[in-house]
PDB file of C-alpha atoms in Angstrom:
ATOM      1  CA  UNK Y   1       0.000   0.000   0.000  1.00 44.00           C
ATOM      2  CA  UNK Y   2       2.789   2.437   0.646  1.00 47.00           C
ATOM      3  CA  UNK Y   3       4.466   1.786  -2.643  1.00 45.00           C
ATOM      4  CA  UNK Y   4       0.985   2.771  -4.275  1.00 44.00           C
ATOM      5  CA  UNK Y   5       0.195   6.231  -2.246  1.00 41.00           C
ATOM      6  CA  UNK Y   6       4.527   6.708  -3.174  1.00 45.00           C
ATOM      7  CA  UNK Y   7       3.819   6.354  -6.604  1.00 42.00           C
ATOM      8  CA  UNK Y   8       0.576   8.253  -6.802  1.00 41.00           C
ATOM      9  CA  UNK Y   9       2.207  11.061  -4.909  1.00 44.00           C
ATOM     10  CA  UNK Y  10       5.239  11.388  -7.904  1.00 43.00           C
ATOM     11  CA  UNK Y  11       1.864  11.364 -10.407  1.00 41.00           C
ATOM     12  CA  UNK Y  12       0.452  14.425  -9.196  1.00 38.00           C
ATOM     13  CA  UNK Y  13       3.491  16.202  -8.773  1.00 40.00           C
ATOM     14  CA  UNK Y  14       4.240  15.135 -12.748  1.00 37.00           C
ATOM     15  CA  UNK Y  15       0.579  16.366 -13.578  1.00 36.00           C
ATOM     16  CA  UNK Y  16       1.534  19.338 -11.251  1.00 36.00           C
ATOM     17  CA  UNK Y  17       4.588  20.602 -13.218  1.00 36.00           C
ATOM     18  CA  UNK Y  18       2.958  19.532 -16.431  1.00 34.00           C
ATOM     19  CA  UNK Y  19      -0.086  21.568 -15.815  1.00 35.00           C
ATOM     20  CA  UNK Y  20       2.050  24.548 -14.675  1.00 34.00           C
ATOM     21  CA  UNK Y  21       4.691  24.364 -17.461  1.00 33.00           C
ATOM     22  CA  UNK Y  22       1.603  24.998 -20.116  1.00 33.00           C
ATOM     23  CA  UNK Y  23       0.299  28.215 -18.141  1.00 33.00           C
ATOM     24  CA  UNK Y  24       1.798  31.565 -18.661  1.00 35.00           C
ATOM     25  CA  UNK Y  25       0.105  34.752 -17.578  1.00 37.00           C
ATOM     26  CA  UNK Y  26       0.494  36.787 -20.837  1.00 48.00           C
ATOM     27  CA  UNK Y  27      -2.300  33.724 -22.240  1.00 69.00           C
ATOM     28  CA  UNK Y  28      -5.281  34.361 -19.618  1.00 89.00           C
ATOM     29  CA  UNK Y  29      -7.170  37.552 -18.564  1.00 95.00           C
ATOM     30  CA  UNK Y  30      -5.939  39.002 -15.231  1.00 96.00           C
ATOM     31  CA  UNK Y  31      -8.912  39.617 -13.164  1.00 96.00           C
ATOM     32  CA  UNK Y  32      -9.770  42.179 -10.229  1.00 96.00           C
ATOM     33  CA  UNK Y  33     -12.650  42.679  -8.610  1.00 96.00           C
ATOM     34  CA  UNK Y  34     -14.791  45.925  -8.430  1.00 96.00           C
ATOM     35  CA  UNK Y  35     -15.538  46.331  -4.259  1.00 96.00           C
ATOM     36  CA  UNK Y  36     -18.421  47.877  -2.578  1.00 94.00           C
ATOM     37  CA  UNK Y  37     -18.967  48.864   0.746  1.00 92.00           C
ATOM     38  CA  UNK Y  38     -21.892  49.844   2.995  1.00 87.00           C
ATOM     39  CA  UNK Y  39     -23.340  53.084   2.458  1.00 82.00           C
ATOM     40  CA  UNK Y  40     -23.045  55.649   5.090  1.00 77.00           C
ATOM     41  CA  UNK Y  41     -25.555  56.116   7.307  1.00 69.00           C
ATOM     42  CA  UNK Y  42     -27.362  59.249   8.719  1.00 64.00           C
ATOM     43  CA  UNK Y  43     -27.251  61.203  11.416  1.00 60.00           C
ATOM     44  CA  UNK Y  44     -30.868  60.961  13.560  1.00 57.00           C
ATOM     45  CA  UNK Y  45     -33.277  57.933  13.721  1.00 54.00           C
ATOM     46  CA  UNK Y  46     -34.994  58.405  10.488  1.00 57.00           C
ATOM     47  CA  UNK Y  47     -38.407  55.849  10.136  1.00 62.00           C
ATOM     48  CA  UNK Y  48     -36.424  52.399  11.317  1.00 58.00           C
ATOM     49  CA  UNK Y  49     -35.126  53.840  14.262  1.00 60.00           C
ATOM     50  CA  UNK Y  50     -31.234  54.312  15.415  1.00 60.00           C
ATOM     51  CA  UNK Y  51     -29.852  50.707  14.724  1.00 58.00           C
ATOM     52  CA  UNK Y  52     -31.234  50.349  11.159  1.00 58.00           C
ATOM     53  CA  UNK Y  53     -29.011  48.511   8.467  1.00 59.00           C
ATOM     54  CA  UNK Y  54     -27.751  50.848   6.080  1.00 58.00           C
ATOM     55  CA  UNK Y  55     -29.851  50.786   2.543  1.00 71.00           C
ATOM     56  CA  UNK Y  56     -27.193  49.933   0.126  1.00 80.00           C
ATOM     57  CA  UNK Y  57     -23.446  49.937  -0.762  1.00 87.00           C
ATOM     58  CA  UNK Y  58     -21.401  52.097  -2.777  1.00 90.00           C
ATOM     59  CA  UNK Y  59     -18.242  51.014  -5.252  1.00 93.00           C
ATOM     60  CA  UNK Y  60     -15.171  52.410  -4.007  1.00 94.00           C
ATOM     61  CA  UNK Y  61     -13.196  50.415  -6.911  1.00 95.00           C
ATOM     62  CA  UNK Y  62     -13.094  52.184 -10.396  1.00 96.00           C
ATOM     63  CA  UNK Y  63     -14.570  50.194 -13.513  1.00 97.00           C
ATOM     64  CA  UNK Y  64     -12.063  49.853 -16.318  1.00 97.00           C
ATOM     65  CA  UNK Y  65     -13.806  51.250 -19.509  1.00 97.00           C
ATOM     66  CA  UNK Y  66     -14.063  48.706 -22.087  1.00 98.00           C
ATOM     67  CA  UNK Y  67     -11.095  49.391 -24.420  1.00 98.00           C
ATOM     68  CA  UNK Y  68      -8.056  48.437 -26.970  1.00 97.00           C
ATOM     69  CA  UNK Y  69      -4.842  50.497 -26.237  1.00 97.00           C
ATOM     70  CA  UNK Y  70      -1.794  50.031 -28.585  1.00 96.00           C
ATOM     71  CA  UNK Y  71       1.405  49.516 -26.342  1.00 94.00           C
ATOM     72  CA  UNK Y  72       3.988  49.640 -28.734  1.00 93.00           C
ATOM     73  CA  UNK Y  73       4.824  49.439 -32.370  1.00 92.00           C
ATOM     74  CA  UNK Y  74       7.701  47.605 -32.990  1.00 87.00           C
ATOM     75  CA  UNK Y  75       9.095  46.817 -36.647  1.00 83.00           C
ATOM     76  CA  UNK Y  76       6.943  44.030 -37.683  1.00 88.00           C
ATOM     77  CA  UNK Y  77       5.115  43.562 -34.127  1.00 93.00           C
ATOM     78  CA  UNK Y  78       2.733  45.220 -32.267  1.00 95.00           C
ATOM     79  CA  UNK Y  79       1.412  45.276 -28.654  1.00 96.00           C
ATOM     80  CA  UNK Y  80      -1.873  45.687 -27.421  1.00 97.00           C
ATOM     81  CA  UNK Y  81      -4.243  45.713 -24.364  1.00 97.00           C
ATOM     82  CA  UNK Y  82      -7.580  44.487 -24.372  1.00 97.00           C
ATOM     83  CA  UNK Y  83      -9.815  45.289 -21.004  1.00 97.00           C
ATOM     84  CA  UNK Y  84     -13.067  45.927 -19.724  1.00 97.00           C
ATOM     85  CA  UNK Y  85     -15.551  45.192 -16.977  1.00 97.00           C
ATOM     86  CA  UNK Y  86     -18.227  42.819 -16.213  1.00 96.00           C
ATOM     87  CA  UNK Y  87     -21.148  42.527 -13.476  1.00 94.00           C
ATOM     88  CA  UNK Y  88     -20.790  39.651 -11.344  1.00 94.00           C
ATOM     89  CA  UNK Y  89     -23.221  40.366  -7.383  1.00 90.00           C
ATOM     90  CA  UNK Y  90     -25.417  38.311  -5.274  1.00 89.00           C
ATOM     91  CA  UNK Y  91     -26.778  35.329  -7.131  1.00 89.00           C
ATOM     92  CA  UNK Y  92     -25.970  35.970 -10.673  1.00 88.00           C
ATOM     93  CA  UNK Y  93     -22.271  35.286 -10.293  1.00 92.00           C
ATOM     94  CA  UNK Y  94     -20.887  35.646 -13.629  1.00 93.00           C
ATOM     95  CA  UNK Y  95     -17.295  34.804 -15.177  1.00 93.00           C
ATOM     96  CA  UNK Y  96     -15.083  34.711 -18.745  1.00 94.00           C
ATOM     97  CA  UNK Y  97     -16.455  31.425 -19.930  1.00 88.00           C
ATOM     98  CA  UNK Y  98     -14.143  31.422 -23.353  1.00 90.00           C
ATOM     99  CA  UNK Y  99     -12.528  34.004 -25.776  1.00 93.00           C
ATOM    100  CA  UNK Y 100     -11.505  33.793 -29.157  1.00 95.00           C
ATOM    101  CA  UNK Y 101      -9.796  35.964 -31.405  1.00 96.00           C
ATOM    102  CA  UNK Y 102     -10.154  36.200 -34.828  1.00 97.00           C
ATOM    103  CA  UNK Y 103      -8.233  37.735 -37.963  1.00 97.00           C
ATOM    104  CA  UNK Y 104      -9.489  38.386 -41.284  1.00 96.00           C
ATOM    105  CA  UNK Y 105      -7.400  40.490 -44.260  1.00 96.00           C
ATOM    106  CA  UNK Y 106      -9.200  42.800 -46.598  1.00 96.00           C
ATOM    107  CA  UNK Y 107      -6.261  43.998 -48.966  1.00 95.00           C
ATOM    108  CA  UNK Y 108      -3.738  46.306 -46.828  1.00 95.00           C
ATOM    109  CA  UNK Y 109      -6.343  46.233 -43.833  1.00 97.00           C
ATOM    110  CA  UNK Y 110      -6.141  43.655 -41.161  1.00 97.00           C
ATOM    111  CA  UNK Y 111      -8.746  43.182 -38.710  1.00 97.00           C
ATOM    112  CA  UNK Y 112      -8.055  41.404 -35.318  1.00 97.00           C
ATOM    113  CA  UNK Y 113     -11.654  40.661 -33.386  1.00 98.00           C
ATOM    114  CA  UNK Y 114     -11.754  39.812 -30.167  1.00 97.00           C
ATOM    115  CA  UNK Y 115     -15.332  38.112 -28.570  1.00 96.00           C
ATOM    116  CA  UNK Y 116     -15.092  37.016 -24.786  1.00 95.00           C
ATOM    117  CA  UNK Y 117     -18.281  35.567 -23.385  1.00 92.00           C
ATOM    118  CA  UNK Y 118     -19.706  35.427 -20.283  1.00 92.00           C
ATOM    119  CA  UNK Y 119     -20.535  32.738 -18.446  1.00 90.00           C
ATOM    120  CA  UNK Y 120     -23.324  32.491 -15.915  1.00 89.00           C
ATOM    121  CA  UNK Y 121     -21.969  29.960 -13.291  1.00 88.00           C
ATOM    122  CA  UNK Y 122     -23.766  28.225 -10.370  1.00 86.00           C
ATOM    123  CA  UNK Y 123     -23.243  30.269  -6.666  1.00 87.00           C
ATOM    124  CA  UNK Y 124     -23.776  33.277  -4.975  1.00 91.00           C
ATOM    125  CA  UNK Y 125     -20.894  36.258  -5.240  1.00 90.00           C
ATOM    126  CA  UNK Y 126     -19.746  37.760  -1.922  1.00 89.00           C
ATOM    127  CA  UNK Y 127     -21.837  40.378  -0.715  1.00 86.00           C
ATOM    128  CA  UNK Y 128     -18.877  43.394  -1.059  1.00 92.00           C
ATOM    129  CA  UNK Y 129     -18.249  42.304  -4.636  1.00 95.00           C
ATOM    130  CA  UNK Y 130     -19.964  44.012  -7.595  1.00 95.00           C
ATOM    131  CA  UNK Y 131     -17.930  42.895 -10.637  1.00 96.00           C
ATOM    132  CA  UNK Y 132     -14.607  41.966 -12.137  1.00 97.00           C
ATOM    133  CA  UNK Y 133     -12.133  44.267 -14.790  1.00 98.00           C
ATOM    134  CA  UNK Y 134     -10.396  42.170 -16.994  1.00 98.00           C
ATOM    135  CA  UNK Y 135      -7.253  42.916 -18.642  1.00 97.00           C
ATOM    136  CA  UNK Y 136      -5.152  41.167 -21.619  1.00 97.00           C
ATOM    137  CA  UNK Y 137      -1.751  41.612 -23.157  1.00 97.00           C
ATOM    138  CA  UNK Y 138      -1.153  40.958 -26.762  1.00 96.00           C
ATOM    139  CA  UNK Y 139       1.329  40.506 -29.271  1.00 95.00           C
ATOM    140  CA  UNK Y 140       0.630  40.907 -33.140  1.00 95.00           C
ATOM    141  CA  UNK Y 141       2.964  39.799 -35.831  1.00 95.00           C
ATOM    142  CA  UNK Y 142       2.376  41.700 -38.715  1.00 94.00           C
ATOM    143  CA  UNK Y 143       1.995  40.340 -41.930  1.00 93.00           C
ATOM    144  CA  UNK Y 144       3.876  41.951 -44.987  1.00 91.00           C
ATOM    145  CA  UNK Y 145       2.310  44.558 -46.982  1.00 93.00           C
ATOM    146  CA  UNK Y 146      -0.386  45.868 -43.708  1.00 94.00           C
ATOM    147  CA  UNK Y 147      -0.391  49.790 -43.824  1.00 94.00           C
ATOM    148  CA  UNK Y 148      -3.837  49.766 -41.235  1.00 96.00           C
ATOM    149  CA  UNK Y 149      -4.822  47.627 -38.130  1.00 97.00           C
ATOM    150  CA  UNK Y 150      -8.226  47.548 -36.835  1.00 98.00           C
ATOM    151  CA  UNK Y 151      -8.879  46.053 -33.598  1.00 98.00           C
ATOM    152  CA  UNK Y 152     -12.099  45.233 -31.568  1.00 98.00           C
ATOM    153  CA  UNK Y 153     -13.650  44.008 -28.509  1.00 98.00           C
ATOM    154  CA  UNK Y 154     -17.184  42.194 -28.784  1.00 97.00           C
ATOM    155  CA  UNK Y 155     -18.607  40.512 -25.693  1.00 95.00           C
ATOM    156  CA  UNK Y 156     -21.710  38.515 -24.966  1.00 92.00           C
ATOM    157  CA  UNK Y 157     -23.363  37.122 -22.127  1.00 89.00           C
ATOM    158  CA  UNK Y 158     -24.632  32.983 -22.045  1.00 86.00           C
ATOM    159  CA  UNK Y 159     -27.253  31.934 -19.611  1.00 80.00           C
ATOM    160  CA  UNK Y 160     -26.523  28.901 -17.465  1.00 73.00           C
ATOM    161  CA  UNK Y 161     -27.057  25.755 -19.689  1.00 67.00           C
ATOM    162  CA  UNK Y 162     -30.189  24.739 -17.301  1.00 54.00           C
ATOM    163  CA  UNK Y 163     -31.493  27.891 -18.443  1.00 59.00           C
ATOM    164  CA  UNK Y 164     -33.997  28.287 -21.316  1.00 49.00           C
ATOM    165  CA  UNK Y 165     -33.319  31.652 -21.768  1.00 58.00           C
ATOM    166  CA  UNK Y 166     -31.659  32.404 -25.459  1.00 69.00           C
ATOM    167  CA  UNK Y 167     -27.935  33.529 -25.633  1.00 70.00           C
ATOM    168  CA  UNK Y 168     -28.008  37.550 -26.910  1.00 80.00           C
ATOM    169  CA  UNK Y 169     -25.594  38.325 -30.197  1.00 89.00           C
ATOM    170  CA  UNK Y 170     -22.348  39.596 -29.797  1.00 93.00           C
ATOM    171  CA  UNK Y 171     -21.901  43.655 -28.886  1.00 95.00           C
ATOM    172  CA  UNK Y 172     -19.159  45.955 -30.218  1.00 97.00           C
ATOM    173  CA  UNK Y 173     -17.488  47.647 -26.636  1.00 97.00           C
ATOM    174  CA  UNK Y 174     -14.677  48.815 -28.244  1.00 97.00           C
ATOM    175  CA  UNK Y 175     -12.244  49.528 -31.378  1.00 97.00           C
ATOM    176  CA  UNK Y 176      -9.256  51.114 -32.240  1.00 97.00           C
ATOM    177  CA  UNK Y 177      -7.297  51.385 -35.931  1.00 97.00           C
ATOM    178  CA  UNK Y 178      -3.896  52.407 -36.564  1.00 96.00           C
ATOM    179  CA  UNK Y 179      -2.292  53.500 -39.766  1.00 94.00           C
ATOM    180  CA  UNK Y 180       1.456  52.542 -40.062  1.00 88.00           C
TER     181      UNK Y 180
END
């Protein structure tokens, strides 16, 4: 028995490294969330009387504006930022669910489209939580003969799959073009 749980304990570290040699942060969306916190209450008794709750909360953590920023434009490269924001509170807990990106060449003009969706998941959010920015790092290699970039953001949200409700089509958040 202890040569099994020995040998099963070298198989998960294996799985372990394997799993973590495949990650790398500039592939996934770095997430933070967007906190609340009680609203202030007010001076005197009011109709509840001097111990009542207070009647809702108030974000104290900005929302990222859906946007594409253009880091840098190196010869033949460029680097880009994708972020935004999504709503995620009390029992419709909400996060990325997949994200594609797509490229498509029209003559000199590429255009590089981005669609994240997202996910309903089973759960309840923490109470102090309202929602999540998301940002993304990118790097373009340019093909030869590209004198304009266009890129965009589209984003949709999918209902949980015990849902009937029907998924809504994709909506443009943001786009930016660049001449080179």
């Amino acid at each position: 028995m202890a040569v099994h749980m020995e040998w099963m304990g070298r198989r998960w570290r294996w799985l372990l490294l394997l799993g973590l040699a495949g990650c790398s942060t500039s592939e996934r969306f770095v997430l933070s969330p967007v906190l609340a916190e009680p609203a202030p209450r007010e001076q005197g008794q009011g109709n509840n009387g001097p111990g009542a709750r207070p009647q809702g909360f108030v974000e104290v953590t900005q929302r990222l504006a859906p946007a594409v920023q253009i880091t840098d434009t190196a010869a033949g490269q460029l680097q880009y930022r994708v972020q935004g924001n999504f709503s995620s509170a009390g029992l419709s807990a909400r996060r990325i669910g997949a994200s594609q990106q797509q490229q498509r060449r029209e003559g000199d003009h590429l255009i590089v489209q981005h669609y994240l969706q997202l996910a309903a998941v089973a759960g309840k959010e923490g109470a102090l939580v309202r929602g999540y920015n998301y940002q993304r790092d990118y790097r373009l290699t340019l093909p030869a003969g590209i004198t304009r970039v266009s890129i965009e953001l589209h984003e949709r949200r999918v209902a949980r799959s015990g849902q009937a409700a029907p998924e809504e089509p994709y909506r443009l958040l943001a786009q930016t073009t660049l001449e080179l």
